[in-house]
XYZ file of C-alpha atoms in Angstrom:
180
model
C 0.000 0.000 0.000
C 1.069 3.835 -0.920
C 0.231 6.700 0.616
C -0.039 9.563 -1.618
C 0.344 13.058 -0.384
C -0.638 16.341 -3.144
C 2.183 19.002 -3.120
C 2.127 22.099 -4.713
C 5.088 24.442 -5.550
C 5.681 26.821 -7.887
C 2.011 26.549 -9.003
C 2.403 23.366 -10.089
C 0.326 20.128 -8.050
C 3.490 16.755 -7.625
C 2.130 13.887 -5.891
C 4.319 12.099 -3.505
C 4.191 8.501 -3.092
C 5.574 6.927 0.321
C 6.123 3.152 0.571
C 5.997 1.767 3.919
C 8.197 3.253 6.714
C 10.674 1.387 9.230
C 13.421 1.449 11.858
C 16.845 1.124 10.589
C 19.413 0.367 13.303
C 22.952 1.899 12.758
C 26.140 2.359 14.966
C 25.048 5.391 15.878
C 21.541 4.808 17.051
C 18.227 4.144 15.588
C 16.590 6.505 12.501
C 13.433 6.179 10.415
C 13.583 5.468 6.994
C 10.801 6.307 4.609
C 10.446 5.725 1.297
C 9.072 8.143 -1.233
C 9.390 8.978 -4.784
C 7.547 11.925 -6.875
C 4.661 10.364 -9.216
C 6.105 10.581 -12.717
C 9.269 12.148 -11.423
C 12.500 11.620 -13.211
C 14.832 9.991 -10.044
C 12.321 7.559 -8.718
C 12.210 6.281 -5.604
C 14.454 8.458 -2.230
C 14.889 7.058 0.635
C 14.816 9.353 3.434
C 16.696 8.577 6.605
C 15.535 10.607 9.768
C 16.934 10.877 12.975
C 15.424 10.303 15.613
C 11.791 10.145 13.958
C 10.345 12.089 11.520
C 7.446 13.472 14.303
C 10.785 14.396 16.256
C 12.709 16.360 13.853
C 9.685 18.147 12.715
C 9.477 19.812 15.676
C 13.333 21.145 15.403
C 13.569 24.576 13.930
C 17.181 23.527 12.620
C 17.536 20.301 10.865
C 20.766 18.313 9.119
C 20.206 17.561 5.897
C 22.540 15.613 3.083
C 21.582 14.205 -0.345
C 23.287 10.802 -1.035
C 23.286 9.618 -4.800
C 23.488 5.703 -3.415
C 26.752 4.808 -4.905
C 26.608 1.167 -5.391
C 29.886 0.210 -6.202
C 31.464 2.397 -3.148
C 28.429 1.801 -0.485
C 27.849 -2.025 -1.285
C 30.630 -3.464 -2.832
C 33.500 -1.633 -0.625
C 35.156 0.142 -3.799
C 38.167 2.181 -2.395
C 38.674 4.689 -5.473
C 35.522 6.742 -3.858
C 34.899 7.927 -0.626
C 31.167 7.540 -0.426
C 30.767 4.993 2.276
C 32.834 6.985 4.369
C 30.783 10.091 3.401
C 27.635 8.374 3.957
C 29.116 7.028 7.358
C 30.558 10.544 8.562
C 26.960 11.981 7.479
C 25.654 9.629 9.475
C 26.999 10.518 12.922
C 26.774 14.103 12.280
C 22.953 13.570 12.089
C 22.800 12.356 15.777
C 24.982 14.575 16.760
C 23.488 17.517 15.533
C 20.554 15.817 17.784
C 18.383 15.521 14.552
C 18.873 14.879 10.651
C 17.648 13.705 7.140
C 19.757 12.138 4.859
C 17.908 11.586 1.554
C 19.375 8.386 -0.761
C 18.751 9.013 -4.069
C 20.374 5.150 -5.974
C 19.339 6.299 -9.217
C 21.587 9.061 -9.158
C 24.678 7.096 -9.109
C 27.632 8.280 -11.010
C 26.509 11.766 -11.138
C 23.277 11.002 -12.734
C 25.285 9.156 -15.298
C 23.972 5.794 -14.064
C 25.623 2.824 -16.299
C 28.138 4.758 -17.420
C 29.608 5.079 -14.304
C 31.436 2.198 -15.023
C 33.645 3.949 -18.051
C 34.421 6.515 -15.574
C 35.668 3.648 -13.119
C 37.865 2.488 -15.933
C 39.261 5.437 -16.778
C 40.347 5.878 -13.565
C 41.665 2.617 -13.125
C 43.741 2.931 -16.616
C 45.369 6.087 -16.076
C 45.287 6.536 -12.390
C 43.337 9.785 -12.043
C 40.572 10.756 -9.449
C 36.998 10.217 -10.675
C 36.980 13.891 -11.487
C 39.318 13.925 -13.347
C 37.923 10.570 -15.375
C 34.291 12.429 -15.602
C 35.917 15.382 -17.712
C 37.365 13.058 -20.046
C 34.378 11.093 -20.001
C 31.920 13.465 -20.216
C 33.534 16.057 -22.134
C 32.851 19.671 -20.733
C 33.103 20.324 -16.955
C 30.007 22.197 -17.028
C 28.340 18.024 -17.990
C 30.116 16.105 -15.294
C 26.851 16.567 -13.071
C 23.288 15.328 -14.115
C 21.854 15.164 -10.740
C 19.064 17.832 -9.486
C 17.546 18.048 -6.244
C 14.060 19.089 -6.979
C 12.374 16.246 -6.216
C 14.017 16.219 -2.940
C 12.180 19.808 -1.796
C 9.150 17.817 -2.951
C 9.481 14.764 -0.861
C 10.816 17.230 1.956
C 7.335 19.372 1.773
C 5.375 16.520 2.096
C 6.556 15.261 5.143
C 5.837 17.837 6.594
C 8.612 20.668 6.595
C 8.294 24.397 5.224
C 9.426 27.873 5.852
C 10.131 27.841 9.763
C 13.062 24.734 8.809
C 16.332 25.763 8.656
C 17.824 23.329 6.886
C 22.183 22.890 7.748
C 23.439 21.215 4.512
C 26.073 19.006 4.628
C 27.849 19.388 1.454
C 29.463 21.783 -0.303
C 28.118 21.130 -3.768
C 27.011 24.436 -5.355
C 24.102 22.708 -7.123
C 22.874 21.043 -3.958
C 23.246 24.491 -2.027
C 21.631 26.499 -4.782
């Protein structure tokens, strides 16, 4: 079963879908994760971790936030040419102790919104030993393309849980196109 939830910004009506929500147990203590994706949207489903509880964090006027684009070759396999498990793990504890956060996993934006081709930009890497920066300019030609990802859908899925104006979010990156 969904639950769908009607959004509107920018005078435009996004539904939200949210699959079934759950504990999930870390080193660091306990958070909520609940699923959501925006009908029709272009990322699919996020997976929002909150600590302590959503109901909690609601309630906090400042709130950690992080996008994660679910590397799956870094997170799950233990790849050691990226850093995102240790990003993910660092973000992590800085949500409990900041005393409340939501990270937001987005899988299909793995490899920069690249998806399958991530894997060129792995071998690139591994052929001439440069960092994956480095391989995504050669790969993907113009600096300016290395990126694909956006974050709308994540202001969405953040609006219809429940947060708005009186949230100050404290991002932990410092991406310009997350920040912006």
């Amino acid at each position: 079963d969904y639950q769908f939830v009607r959004v509107i910004n920018e005078n435009q009506c996004h539904y939200i879908a949210f699959g079934v929500p759950g504990p999930v147990i870390t080193k660091y203590g306990k958070f909520f994760m609940v699923p959501a994706q925006v009908v029709g949207g272009k990322w699919g489903w996020h997976y929002c971790l909150v600590y302590p509880s959503l109901k909690e964090t609601l309630f906090k006027k400042e709130v950690f936030l992080s996008t994660d684009s679910g590397c799956l070759i870094g997170m799950a396999f233990g790849d050691t040419t990226c850093d995102c498990r240790d990003q993910l793990e660092l973000t992590i504890k800085n949500c409990v102790e900041n005393g409340s956060g939501i990270i937001i996993e987005i899988p299909s934006q793995d490899g920069r919104g690249w998806g399958d081709y991530k894997m060129a930009n792995q071998r690139l890497m591994d052929e001439f030993s440069i960092n994956t920066v480095e391989a995504a300019k050669i790969f993907y030609g113009h600096e300016n393309m290395i990126d694909r990802r956006t974050y709308d859908e994540c202001i969405l899925i953040l609006k219809a849980l429940g947060f708005n104006q009186k949230h100050k979010f404290l991002l932990g990156t410092n991406n310009p196109s997350k920040i912006k």
